[in-house]
PDB file of C-alpha atoms and ligand atoms in Angstrom:
ATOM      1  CA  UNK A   1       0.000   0.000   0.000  1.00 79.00           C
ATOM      2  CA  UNK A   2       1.305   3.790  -0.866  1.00 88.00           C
ATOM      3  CA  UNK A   3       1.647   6.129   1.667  1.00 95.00           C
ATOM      4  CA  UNK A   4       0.991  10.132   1.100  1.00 97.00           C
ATOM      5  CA  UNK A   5       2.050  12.573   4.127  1.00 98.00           C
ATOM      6  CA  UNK A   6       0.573  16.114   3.513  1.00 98.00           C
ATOM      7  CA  UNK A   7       3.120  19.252   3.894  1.00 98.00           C
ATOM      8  CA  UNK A   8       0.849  21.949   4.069  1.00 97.00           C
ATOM      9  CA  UNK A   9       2.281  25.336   4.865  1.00 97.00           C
ATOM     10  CA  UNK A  10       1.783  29.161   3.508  1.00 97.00           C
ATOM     11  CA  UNK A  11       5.045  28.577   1.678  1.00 98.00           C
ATOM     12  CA  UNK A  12       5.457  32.835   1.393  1.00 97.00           C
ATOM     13  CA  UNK A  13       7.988  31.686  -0.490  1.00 98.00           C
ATOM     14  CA  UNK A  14       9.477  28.318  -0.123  1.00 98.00           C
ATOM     15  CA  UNK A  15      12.849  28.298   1.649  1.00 98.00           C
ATOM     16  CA  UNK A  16      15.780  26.191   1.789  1.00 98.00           C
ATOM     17  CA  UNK A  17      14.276  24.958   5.183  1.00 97.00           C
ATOM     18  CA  UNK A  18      11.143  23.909   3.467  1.00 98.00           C
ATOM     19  CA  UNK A  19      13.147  22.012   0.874  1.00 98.00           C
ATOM     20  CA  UNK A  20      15.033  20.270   3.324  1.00 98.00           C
ATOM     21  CA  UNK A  21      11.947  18.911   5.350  1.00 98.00           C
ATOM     22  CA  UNK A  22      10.707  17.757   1.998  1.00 98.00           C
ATOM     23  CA  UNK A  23      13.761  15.926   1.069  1.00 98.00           C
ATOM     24  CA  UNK A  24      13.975  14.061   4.345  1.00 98.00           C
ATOM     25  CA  UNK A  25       9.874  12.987   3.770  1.00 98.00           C
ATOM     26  CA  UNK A  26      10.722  11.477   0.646  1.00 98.00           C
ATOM     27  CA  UNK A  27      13.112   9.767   1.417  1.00 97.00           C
ATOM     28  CA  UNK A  28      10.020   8.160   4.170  1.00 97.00           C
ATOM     29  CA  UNK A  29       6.836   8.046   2.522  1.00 97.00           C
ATOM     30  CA  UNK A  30       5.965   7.217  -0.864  1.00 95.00           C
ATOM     31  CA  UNK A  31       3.983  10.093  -2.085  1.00 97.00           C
ATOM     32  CA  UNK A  32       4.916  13.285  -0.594  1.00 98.00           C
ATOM     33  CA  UNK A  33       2.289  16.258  -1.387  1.00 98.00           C
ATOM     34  CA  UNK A  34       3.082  20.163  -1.052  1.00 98.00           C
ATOM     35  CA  UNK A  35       0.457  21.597  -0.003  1.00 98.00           C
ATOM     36  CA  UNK A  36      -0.114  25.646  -0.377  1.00 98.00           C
ATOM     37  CA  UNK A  37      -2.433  27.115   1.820  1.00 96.00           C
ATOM     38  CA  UNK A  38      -5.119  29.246  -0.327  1.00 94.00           C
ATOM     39  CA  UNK A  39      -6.569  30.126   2.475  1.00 80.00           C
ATOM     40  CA  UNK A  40      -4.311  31.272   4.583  1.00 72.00           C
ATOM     41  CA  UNK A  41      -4.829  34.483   7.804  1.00 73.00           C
ATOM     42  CA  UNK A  42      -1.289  35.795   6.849  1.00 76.00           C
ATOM     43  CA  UNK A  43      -0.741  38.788   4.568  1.00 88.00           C
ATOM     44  CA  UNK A  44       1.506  37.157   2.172  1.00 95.00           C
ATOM     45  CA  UNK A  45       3.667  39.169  -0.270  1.00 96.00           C
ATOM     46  CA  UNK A  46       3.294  36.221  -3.145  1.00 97.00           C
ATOM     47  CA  UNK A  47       0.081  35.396  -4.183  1.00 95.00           C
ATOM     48  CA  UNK A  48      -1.185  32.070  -4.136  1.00 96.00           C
ATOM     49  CA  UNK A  49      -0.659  30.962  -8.243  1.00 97.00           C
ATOM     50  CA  UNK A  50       2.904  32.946  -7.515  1.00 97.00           C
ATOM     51  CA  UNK A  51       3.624  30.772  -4.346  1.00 97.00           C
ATOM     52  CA  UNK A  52       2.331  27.627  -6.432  1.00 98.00           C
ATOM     53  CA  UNK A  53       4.942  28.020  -9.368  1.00 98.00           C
ATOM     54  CA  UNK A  54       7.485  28.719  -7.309  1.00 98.00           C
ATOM     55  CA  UNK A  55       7.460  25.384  -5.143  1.00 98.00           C
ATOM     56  CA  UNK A  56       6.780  23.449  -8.163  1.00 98.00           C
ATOM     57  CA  UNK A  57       9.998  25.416  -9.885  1.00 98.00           C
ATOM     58  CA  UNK A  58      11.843  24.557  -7.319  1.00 98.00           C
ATOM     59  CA  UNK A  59      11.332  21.358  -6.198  1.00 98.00           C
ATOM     60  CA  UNK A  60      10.558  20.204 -10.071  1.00 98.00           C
ATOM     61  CA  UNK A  61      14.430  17.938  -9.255  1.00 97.00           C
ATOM     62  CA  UNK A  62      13.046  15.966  -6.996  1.00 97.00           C
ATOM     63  CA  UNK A  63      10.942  12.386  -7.323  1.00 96.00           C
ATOM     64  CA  UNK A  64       8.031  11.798  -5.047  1.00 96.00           C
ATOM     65  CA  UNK A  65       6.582  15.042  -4.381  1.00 98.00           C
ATOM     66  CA  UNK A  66       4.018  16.937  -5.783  1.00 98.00           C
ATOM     67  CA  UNK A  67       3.286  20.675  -4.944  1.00 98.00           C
ATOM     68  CA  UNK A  68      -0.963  21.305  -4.978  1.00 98.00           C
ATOM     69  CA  UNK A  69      -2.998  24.132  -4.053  1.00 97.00           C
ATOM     70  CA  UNK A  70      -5.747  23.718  -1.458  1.00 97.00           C
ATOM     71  CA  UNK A  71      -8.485  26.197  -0.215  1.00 95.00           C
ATOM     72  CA  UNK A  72     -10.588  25.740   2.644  1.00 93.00           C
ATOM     73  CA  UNK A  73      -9.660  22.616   5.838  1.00 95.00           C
ATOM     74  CA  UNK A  74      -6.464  21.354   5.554  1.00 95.00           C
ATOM     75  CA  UNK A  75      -8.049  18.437   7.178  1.00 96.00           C
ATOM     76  CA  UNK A  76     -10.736  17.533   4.495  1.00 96.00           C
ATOM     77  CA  UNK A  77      -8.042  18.366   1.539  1.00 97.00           C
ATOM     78  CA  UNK A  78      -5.630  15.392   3.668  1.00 97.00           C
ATOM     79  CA  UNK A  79      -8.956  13.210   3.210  1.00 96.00           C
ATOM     80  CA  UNK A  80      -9.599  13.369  -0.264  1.00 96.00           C
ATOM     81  CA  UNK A  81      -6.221  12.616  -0.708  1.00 96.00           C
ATOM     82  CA  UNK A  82      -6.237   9.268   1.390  1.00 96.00           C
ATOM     83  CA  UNK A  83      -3.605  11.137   3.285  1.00 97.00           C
ATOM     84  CA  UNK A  84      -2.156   9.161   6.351  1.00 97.00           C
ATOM     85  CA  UNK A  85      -0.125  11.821   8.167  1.00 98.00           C
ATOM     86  CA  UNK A  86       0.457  15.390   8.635  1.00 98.00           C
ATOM     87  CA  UNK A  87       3.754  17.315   7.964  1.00 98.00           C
ATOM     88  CA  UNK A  88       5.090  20.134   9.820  1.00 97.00           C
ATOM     89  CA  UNK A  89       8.716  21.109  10.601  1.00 97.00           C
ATOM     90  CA  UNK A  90      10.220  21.996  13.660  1.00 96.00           C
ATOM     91  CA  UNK A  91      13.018  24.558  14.114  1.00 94.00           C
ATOM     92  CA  UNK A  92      12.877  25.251  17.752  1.00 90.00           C
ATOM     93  CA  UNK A  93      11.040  24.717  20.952  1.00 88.00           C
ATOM     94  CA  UNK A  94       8.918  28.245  20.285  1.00 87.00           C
ATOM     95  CA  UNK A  95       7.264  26.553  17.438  1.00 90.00           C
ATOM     96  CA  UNK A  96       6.289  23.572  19.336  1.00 93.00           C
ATOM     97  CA  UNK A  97       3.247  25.338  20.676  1.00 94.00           C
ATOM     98  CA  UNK A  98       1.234  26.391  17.994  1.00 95.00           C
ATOM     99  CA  UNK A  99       2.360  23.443  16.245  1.00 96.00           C
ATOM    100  CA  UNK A 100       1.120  21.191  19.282  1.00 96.00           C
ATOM    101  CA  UNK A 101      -2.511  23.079  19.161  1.00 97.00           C
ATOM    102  CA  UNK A 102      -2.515  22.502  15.376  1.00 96.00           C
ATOM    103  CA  UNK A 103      -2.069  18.724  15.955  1.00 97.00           C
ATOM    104  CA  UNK A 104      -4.559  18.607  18.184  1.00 98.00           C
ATOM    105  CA  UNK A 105      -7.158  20.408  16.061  1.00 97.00           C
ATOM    106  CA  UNK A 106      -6.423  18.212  13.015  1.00 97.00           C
ATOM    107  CA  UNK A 107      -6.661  15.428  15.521  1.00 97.00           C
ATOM    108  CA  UNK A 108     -10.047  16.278  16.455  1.00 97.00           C
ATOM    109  CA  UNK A 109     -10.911  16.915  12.559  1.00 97.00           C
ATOM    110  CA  UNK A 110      -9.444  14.180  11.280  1.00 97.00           C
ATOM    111  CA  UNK A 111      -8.431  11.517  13.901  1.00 98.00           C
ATOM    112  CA  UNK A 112      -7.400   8.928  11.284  1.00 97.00           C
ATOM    113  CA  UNK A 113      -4.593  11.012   9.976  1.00 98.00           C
ATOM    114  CA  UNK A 114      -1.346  11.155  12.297  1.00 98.00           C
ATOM    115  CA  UNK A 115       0.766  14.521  12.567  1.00 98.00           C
ATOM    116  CA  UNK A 116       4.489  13.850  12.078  1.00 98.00           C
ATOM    117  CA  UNK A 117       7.401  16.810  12.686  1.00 97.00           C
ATOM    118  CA  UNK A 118      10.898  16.399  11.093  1.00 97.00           C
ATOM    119  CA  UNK A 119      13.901  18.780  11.625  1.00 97.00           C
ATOM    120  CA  UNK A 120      16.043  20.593   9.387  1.00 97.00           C
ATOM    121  CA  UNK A 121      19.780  20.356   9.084  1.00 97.00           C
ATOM    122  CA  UNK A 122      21.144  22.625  11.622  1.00 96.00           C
ATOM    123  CA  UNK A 123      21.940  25.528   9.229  1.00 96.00           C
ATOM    124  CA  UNK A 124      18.763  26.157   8.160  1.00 96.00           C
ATOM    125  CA  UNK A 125      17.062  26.031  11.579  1.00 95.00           C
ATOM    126  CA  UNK A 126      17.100  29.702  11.455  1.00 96.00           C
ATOM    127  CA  UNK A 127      15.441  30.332   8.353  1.00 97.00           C
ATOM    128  CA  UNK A 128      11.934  31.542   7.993  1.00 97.00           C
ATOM    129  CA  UNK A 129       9.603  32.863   5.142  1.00 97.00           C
ATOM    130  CA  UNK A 130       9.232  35.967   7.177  1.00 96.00           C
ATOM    131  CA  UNK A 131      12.967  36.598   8.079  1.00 97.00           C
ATOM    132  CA  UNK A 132      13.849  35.978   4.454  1.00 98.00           C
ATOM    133  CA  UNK A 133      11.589  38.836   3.197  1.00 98.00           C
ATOM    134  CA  UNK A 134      12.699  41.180   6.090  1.00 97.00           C
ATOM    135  CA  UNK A 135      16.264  40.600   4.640  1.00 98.00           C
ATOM    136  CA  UNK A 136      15.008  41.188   1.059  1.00 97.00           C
ATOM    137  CA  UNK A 137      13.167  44.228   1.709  1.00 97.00           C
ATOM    138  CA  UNK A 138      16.057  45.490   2.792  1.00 97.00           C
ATOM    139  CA  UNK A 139      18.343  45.361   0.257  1.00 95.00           C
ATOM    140  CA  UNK A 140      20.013  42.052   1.845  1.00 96.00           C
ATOM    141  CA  UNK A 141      21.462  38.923   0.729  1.00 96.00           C
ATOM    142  CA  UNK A 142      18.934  36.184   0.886  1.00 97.00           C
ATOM    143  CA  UNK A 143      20.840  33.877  -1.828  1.00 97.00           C
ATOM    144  CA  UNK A 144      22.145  31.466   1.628  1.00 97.00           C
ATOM    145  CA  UNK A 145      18.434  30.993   2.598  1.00 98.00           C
ATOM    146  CA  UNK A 146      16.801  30.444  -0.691  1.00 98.00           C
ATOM    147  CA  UNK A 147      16.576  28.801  -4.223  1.00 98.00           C
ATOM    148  CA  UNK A 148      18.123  31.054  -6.867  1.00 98.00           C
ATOM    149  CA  UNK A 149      14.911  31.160  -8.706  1.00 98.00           C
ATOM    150  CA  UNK A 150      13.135  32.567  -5.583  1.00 98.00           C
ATOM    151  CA  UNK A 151      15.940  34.728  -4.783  1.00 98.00           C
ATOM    152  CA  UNK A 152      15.266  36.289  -8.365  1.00 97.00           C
ATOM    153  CA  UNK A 153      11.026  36.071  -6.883  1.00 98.00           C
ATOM    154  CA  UNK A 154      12.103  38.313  -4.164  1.00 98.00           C
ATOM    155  CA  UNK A 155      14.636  40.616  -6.242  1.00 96.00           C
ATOM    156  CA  UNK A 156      11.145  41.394  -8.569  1.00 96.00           C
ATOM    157  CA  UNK A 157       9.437  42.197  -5.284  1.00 96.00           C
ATOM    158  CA  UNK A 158      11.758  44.575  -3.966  1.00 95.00           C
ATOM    159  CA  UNK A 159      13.871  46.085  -6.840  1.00 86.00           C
ATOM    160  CA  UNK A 160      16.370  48.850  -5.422  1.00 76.00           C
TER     161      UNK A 160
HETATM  162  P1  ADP B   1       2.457  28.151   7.965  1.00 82.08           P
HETATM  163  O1  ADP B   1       1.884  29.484   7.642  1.00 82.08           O
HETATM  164  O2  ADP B   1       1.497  27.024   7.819  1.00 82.08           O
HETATM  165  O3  ADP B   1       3.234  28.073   9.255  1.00 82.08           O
HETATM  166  P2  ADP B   1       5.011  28.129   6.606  1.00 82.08           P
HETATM  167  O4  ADP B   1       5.225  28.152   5.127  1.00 82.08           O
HETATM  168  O5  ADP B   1       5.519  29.274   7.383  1.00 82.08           O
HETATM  169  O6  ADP B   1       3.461  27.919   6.755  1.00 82.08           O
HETATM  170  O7  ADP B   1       5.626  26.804   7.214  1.00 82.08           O
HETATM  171  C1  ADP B   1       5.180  25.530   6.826  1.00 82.08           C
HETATM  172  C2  ADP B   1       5.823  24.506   7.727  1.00 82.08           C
HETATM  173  O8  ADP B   1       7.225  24.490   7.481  1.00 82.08           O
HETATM  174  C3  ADP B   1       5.659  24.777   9.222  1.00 82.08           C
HETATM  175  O9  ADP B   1       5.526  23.537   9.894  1.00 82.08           O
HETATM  176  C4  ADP B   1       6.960  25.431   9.607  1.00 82.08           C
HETATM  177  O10 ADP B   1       7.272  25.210  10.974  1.00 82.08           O
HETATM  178  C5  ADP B   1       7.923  24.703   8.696  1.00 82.08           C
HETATM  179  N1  ADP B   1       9.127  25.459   8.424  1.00 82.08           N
HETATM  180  C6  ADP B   1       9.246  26.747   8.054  1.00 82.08           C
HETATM  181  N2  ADP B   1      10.542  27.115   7.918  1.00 82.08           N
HETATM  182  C7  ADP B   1      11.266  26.001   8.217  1.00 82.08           C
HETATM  183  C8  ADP B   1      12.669  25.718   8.306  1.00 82.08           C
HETATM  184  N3  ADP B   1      13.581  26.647   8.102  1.00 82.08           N
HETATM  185  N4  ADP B   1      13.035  24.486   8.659  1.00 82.08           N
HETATM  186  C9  ADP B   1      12.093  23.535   8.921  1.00 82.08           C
HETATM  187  N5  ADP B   1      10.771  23.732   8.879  1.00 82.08           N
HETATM  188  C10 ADP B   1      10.354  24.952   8.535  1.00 82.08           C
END
């Protein structure tokens, strides 16, 4: 039998930490889907289509994952898709918290499907979508933290 795990995540963009969890899950589970939040509360500087191409760009190298767009639960999407487990990744103990409630709720929405965490390699424990735009916007160099093609993404967003 072939198992999916669901990565869902606002992917605002897709990082180098992103990529990594990925890599690790396929190396696990046989179908590993991307999921981009449509839906999601945050503000995000790439629209949803934009945030779309972008994983699929980037990740287009590696077998065993597809990159999808969702709208609406998370937990019905994971259904449809005969889904067994949850992804999230963990960078440090102040994520564990929401992550923990999210679990819980996804639990309670959809008890068949089991929420998994993986880490990144050390060096990109640091990295977030929100960090990496903060750097961009200012004129920094994000080119450590993400995927040359995104970097470019980024460069479109906040020419100088
Ligand atoms: P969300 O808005 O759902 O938190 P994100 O795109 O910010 O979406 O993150 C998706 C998932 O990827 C979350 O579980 C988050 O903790 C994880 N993640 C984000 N950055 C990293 C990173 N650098 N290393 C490992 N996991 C990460």
């Amino acid at each position: 039998m072939s198992r999916t795990i669901i990565y869902p995540g606002t992917f605002d963009p897709i990082t180098f930490g992103h990529m990594d969890i990925v890599k690790r899950a396929t190396r696990l589970f046989d179908n590993v889907i991307l999921a981009v939040a449509g839906d999601s509360s945050k503000n995000s500087l790439f629209c949803y289509d934009e945030r779309i191409a972008l994983c699929r760009e980037v990740l287009s190298d590696i077998d065993g994952i597809e990159v999808v767009g969702f709208r609406g639960l998370l937990a019905n999407f994971a259904q449809e898709k005969n889904a067994c487990a949850f992804l999230r990744g963990l960078r440090a103990v102040s994520d564990f918290e929401f992550e923990f409630q999210l679990a819980n709720m996804n639990r309670r929405l959809a008890p068949e499907i089991e929420s998994l965490f993986l880490t990144p390699a050390e060096q990109y424990s640091f990295i977030s979508s929100s960090l990496v735009k903060e750097v961009a916007s200012l004129g920094g160099d994000i080119t450590e933290f993400v995927h040359p093609i995104v970097a470019v993404a980024l460069k479109d967003k906040f020419p100088s």
